[in-house]
mmCIF file of C-alpha atoms in Angstrom:
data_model
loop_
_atom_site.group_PDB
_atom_site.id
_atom_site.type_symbol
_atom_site.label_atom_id
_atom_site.label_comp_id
_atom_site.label_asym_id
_atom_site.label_seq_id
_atom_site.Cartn_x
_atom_site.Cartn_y
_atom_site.Cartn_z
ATOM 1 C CA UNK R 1 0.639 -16.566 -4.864
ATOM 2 C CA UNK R 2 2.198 -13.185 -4.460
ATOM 3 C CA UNK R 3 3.399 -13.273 -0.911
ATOM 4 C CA UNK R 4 5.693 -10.824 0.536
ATOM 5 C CA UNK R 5 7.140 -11.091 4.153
ATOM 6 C CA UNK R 6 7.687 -8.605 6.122
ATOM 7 C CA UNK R 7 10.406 -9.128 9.427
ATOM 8 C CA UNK R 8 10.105 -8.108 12.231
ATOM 9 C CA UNK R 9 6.410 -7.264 12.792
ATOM 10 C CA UNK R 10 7.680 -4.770 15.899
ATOM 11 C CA UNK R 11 11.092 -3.792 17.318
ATOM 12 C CA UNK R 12 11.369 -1.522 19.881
ATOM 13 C CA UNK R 13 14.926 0.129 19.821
ATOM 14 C CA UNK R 14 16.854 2.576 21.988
ATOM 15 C CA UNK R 15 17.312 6.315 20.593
ATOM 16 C CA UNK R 16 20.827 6.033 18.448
ATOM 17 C CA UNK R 17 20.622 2.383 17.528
ATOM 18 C CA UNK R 18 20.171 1.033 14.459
ATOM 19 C CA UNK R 19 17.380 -1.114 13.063
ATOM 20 C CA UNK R 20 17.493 -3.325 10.259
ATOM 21 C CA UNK R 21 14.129 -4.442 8.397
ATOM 22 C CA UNK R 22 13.712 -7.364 5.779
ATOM 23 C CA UNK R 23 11.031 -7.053 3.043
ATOM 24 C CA UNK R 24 11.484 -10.923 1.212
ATOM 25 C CA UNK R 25 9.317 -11.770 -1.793
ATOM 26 C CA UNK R 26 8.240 -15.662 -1.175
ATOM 27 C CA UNK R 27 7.192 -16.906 -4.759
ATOM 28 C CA UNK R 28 8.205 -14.063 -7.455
ATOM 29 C CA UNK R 29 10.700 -12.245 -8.003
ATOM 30 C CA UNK R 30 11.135 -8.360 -7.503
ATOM 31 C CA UNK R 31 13.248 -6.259 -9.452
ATOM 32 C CA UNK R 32 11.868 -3.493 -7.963
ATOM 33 C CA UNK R 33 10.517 -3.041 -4.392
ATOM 34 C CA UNK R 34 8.971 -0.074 -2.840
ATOM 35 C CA UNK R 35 9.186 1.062 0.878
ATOM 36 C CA UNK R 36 6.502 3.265 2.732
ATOM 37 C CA UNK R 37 6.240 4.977 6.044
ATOM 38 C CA UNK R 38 2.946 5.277 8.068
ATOM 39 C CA UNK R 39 2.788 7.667 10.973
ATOM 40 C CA UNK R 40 -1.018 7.126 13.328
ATOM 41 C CA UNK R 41 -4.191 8.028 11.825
ATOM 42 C CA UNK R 42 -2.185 8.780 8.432
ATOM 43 C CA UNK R 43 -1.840 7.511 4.900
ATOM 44 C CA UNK R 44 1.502 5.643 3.234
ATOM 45 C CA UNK R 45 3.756 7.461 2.591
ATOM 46 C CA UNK R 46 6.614 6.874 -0.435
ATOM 47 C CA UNK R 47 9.530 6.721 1.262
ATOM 48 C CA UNK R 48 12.197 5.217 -1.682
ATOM 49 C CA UNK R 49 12.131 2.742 -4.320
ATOM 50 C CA UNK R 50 14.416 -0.139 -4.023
ATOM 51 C CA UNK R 51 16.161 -1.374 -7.395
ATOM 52 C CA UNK R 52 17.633 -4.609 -7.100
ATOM 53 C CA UNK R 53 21.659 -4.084 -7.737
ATOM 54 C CA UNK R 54 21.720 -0.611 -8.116
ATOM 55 C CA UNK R 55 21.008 2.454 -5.796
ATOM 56 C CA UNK R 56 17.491 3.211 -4.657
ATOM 57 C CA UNK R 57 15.729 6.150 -5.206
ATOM 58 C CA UNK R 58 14.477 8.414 -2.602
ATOM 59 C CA UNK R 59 11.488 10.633 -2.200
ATOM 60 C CA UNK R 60 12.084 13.962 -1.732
ATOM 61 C CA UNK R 61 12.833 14.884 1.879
ATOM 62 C CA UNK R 62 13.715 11.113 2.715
ATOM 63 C CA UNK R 63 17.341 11.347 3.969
ATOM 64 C CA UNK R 64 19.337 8.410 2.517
ATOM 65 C CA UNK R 65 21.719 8.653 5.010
ATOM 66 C CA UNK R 66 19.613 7.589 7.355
ATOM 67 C CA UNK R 67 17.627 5.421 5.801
ATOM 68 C CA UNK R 68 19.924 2.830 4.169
ATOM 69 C CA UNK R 69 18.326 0.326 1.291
ATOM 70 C CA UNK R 70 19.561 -2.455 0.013
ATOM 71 C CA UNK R 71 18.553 -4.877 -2.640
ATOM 72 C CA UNK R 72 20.961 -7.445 -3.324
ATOM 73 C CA UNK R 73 18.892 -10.340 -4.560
ATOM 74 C CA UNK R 74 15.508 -10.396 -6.599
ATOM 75 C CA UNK R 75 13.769 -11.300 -3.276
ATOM 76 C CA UNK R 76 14.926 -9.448 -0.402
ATOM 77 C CA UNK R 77 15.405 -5.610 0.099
ATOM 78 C CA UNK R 78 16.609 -3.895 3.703
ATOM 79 C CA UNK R 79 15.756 -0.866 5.173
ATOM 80 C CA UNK R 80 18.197 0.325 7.988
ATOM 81 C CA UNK R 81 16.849 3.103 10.204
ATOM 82 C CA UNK R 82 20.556 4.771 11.622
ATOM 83 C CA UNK R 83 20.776 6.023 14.728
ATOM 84 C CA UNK R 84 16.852 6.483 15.201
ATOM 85 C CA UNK R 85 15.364 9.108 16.975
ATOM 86 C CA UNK R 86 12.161 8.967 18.469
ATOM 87 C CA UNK R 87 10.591 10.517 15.762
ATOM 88 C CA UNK R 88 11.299 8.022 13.399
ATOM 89 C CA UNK R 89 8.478 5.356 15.060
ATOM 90 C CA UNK R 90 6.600 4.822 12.770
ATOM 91 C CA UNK R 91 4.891 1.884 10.933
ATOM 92 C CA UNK R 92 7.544 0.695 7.676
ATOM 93 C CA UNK R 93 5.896 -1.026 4.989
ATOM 94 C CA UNK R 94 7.417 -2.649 2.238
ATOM 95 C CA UNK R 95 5.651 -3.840 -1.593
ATOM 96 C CA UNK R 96 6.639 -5.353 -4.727
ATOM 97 C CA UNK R 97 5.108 -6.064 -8.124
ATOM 98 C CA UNK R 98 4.697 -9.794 -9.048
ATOM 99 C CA UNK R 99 4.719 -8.586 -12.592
ATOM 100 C CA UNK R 100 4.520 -10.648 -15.635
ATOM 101 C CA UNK R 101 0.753 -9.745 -16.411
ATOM 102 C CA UNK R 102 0.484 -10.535 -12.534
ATOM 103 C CA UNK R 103 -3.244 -9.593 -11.630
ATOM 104 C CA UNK R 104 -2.361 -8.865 -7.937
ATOM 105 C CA UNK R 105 -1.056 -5.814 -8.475
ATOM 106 C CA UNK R 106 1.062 -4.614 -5.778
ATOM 107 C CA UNK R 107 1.670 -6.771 -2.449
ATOM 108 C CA UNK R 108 2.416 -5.108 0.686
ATOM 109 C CA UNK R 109 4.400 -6.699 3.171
ATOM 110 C CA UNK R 110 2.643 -7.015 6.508
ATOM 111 C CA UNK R 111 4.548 -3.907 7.940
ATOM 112 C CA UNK R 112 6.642 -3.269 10.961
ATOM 113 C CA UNK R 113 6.196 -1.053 13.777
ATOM 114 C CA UNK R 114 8.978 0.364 15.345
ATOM 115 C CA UNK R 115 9.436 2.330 18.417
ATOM 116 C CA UNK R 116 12.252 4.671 19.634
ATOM 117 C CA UNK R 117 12.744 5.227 22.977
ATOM 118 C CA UNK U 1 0.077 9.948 -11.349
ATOM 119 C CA UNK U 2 -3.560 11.448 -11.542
ATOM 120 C CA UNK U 3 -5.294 12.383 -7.801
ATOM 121 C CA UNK U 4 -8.270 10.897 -6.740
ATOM 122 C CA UNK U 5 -10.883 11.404 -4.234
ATOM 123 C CA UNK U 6 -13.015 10.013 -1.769
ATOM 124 C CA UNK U 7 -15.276 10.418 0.720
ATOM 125 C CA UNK U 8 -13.495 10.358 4.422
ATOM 126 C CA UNK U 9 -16.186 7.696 6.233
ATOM 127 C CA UNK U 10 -18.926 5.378 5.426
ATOM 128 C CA UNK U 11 -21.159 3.159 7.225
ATOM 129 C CA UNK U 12 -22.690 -0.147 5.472
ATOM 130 C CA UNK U 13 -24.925 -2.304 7.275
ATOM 131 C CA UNK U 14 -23.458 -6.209 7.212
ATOM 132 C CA UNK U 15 -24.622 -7.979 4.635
ATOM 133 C CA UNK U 16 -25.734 -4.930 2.774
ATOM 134 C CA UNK U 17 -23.950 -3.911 -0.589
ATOM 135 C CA UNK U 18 -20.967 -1.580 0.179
ATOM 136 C CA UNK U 19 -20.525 0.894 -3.155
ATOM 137 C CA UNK U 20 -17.159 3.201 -2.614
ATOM 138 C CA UNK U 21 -17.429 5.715 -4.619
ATOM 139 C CA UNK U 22 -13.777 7.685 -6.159
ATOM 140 C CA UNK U 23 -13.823 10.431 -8.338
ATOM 141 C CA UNK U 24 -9.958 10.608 -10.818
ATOM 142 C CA UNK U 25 -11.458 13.220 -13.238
ATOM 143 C CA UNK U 26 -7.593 13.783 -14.604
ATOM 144 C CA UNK U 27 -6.964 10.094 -15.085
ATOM 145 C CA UNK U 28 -4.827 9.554 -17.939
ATOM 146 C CA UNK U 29 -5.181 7.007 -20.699
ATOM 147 C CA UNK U 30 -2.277 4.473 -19.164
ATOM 148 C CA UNK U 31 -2.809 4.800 -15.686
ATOM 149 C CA UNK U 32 -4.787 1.614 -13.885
ATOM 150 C CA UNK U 33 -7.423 2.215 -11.132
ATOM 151 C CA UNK U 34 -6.259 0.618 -8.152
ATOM 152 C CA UNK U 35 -8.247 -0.232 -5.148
ATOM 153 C CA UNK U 36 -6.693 -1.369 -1.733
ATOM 154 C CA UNK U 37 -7.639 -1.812 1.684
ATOM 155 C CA UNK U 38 -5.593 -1.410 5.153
ATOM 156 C CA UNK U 39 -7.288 -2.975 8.341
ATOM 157 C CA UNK U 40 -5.681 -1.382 11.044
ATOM 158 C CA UNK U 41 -1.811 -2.163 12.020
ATOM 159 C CA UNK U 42 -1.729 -4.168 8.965
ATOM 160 C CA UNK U 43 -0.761 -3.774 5.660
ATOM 161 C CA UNK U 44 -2.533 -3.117 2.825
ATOM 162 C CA UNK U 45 -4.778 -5.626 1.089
ATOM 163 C CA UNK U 46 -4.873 -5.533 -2.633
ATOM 164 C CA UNK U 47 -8.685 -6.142 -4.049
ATOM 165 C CA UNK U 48 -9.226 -5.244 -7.645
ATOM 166 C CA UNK U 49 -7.677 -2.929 -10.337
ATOM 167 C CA UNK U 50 -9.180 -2.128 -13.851
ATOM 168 C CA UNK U 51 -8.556 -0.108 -16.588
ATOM 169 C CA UNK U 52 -11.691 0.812 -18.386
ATOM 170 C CA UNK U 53 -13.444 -2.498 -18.242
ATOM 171 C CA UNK U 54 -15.375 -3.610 -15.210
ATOM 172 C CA UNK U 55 -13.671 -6.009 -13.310
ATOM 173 C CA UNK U 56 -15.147 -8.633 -10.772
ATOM 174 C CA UNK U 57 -13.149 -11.288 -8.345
ATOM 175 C CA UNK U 58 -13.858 -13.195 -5.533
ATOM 176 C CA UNK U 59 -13.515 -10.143 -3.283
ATOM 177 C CA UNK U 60 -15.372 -7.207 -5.408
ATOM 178 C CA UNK U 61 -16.401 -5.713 -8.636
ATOM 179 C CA UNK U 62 -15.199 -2.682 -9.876
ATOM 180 C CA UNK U 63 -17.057 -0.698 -11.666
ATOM 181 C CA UNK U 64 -15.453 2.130 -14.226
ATOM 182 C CA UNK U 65 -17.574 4.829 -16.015
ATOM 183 C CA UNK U 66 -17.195 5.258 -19.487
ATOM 184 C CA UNK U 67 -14.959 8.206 -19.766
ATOM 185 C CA UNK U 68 -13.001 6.706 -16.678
ATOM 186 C CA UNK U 69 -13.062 9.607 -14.308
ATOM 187 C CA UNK U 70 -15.305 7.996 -11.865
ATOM 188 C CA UNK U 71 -15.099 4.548 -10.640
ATOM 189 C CA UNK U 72 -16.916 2.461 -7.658
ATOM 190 C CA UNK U 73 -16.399 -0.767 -5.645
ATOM 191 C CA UNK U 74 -18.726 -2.572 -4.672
ATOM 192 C CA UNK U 75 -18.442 -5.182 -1.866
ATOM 193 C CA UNK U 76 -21.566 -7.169 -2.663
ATOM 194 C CA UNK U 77 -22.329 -8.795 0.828
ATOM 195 C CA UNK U 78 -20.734 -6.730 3.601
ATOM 196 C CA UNK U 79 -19.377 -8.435 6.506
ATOM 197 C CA UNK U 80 -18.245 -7.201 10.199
ATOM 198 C CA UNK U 81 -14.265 -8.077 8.807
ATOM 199 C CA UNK U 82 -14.860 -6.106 5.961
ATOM 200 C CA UNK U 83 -14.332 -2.564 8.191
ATOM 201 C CA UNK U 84 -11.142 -0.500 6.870
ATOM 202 C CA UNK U 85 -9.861 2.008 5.133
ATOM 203 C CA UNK U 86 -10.349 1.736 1.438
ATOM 204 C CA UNK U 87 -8.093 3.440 -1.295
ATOM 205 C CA UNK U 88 -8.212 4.017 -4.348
ATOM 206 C CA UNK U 89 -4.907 4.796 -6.908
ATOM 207 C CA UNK U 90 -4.936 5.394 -10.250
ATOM 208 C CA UNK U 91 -1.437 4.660 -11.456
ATOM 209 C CA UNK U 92 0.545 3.798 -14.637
ATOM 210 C CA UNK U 93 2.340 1.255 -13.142
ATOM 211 C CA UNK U 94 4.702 2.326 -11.057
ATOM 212 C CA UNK U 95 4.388 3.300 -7.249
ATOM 213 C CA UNK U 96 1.597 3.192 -5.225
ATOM 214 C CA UNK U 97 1.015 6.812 -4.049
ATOM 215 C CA UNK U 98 -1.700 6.650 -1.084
ATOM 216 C CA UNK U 99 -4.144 9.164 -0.271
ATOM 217 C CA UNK U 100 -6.143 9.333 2.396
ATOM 218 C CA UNK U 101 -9.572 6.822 1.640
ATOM 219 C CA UNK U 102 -12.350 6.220 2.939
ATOM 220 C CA UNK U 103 -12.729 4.833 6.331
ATOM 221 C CA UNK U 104 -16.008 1.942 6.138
ATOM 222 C CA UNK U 105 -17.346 0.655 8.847
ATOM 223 C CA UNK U 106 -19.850 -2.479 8.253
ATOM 224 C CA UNK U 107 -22.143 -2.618 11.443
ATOM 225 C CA UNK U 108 -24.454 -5.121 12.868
#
């Protein structure tokens, strides 16, 4: 139990495109999901948590503008990278608490790697 | 969310006991210890979380001293797909915030 699905695994975009990523819990529900950012040979990084029907909160230094979340439904949140640069590739991974006494903690989606050329 | 610390690398020899040692000195008395592992280009793999009492699953037992400021996994029979990066969080229940673990390799 306690899936979450990550999609896509990789997109490679041009520089000033957009990219959309789905985070989808498969048998729970999550009121809350969190997003992280992982740049090579570095640790997660907390980029905004993502409260389903209301406004996410963002990490300090995480521009919302640019990084758009959305959590409409207790098992899917989006992150939309705007008009990405090159130094937004990075590896995006998103989590959720099964909750309800749950004892597997936090699941992390699989992650996605995106590239900016 | 209290820090913790690790050590950056460890070897284990497969099929050797792996103990991961993290130190959270400033724990406080609601905050969980976590433990998580990332193989590489994937995401992370929860393993075991406690709060004061030892814990063991199928994957590993974690083992929390008894003021709580120390704790240690132990992966009892190492194998070659056991290689990552471990973490370890302590956390009250909220985000994950990830520092920078210890890197084990399990050799041959």
């Amino acid at each position: 139990g306690a899936v979450v699905s990550q999609h896509p695994s990789w997109v490679i975009c041009k520089s000033g495109t957009s990219v959309k990523i789905e985070c989808r819990s498969l048998d729970f529900q999550a009121t809350t999901m969190f997003w992280y950012r992982q740049f090579p040979k570095q640790s997660l990084m907390l980029m905004a948590t993502s409260n389903e029907g209301s406004k996410a909160t963002y990490e300090q230094g995480v521009e919302k503008d640019k990084f758009l979340i959305n959590h409409a439904s207790l098992t899917l949140s989006t992150l939309t990278v705007t008009s990405a640069h090159p130094e937004d590739s990075s590896f995006y991974i998103c989590s959720a608490e099964a909750g309800g006494g749950s004892n597997y903690g936090y699941t992390f989606g699989s992650g996605t790697r995106l590239t900016v050329v | 969310d209290a820090k913790t610390t690790q050590p950056p690398s460890m070897d284990c020899a497969e099929g050797r006991a792996a103990n991961l040692p993290c130190n959270h000195s400033t724990i406080s008395g609601n905050e969980y210890v976590y433990w998580y592992r990332q193989i590489h280009s994937q995401g992370p793999q929860y393993i075991i979380h406690g709060l004061k009492n030892n814990e063991t699953n199928e994957m590993a037992s974690l083992i929390i001293t008894e003021d709580r400021k120390s704790s240690t996994l132990i992966l009892p029979h190492a194998t070659l797909r056991d290689t990552a990066v471990y973490y370890c969080i302590a956390s009250s229940g909220y985000a994950l915030n990830f520092g920078k673990g210890t890197s084990l390799l399990v050799t041959p």
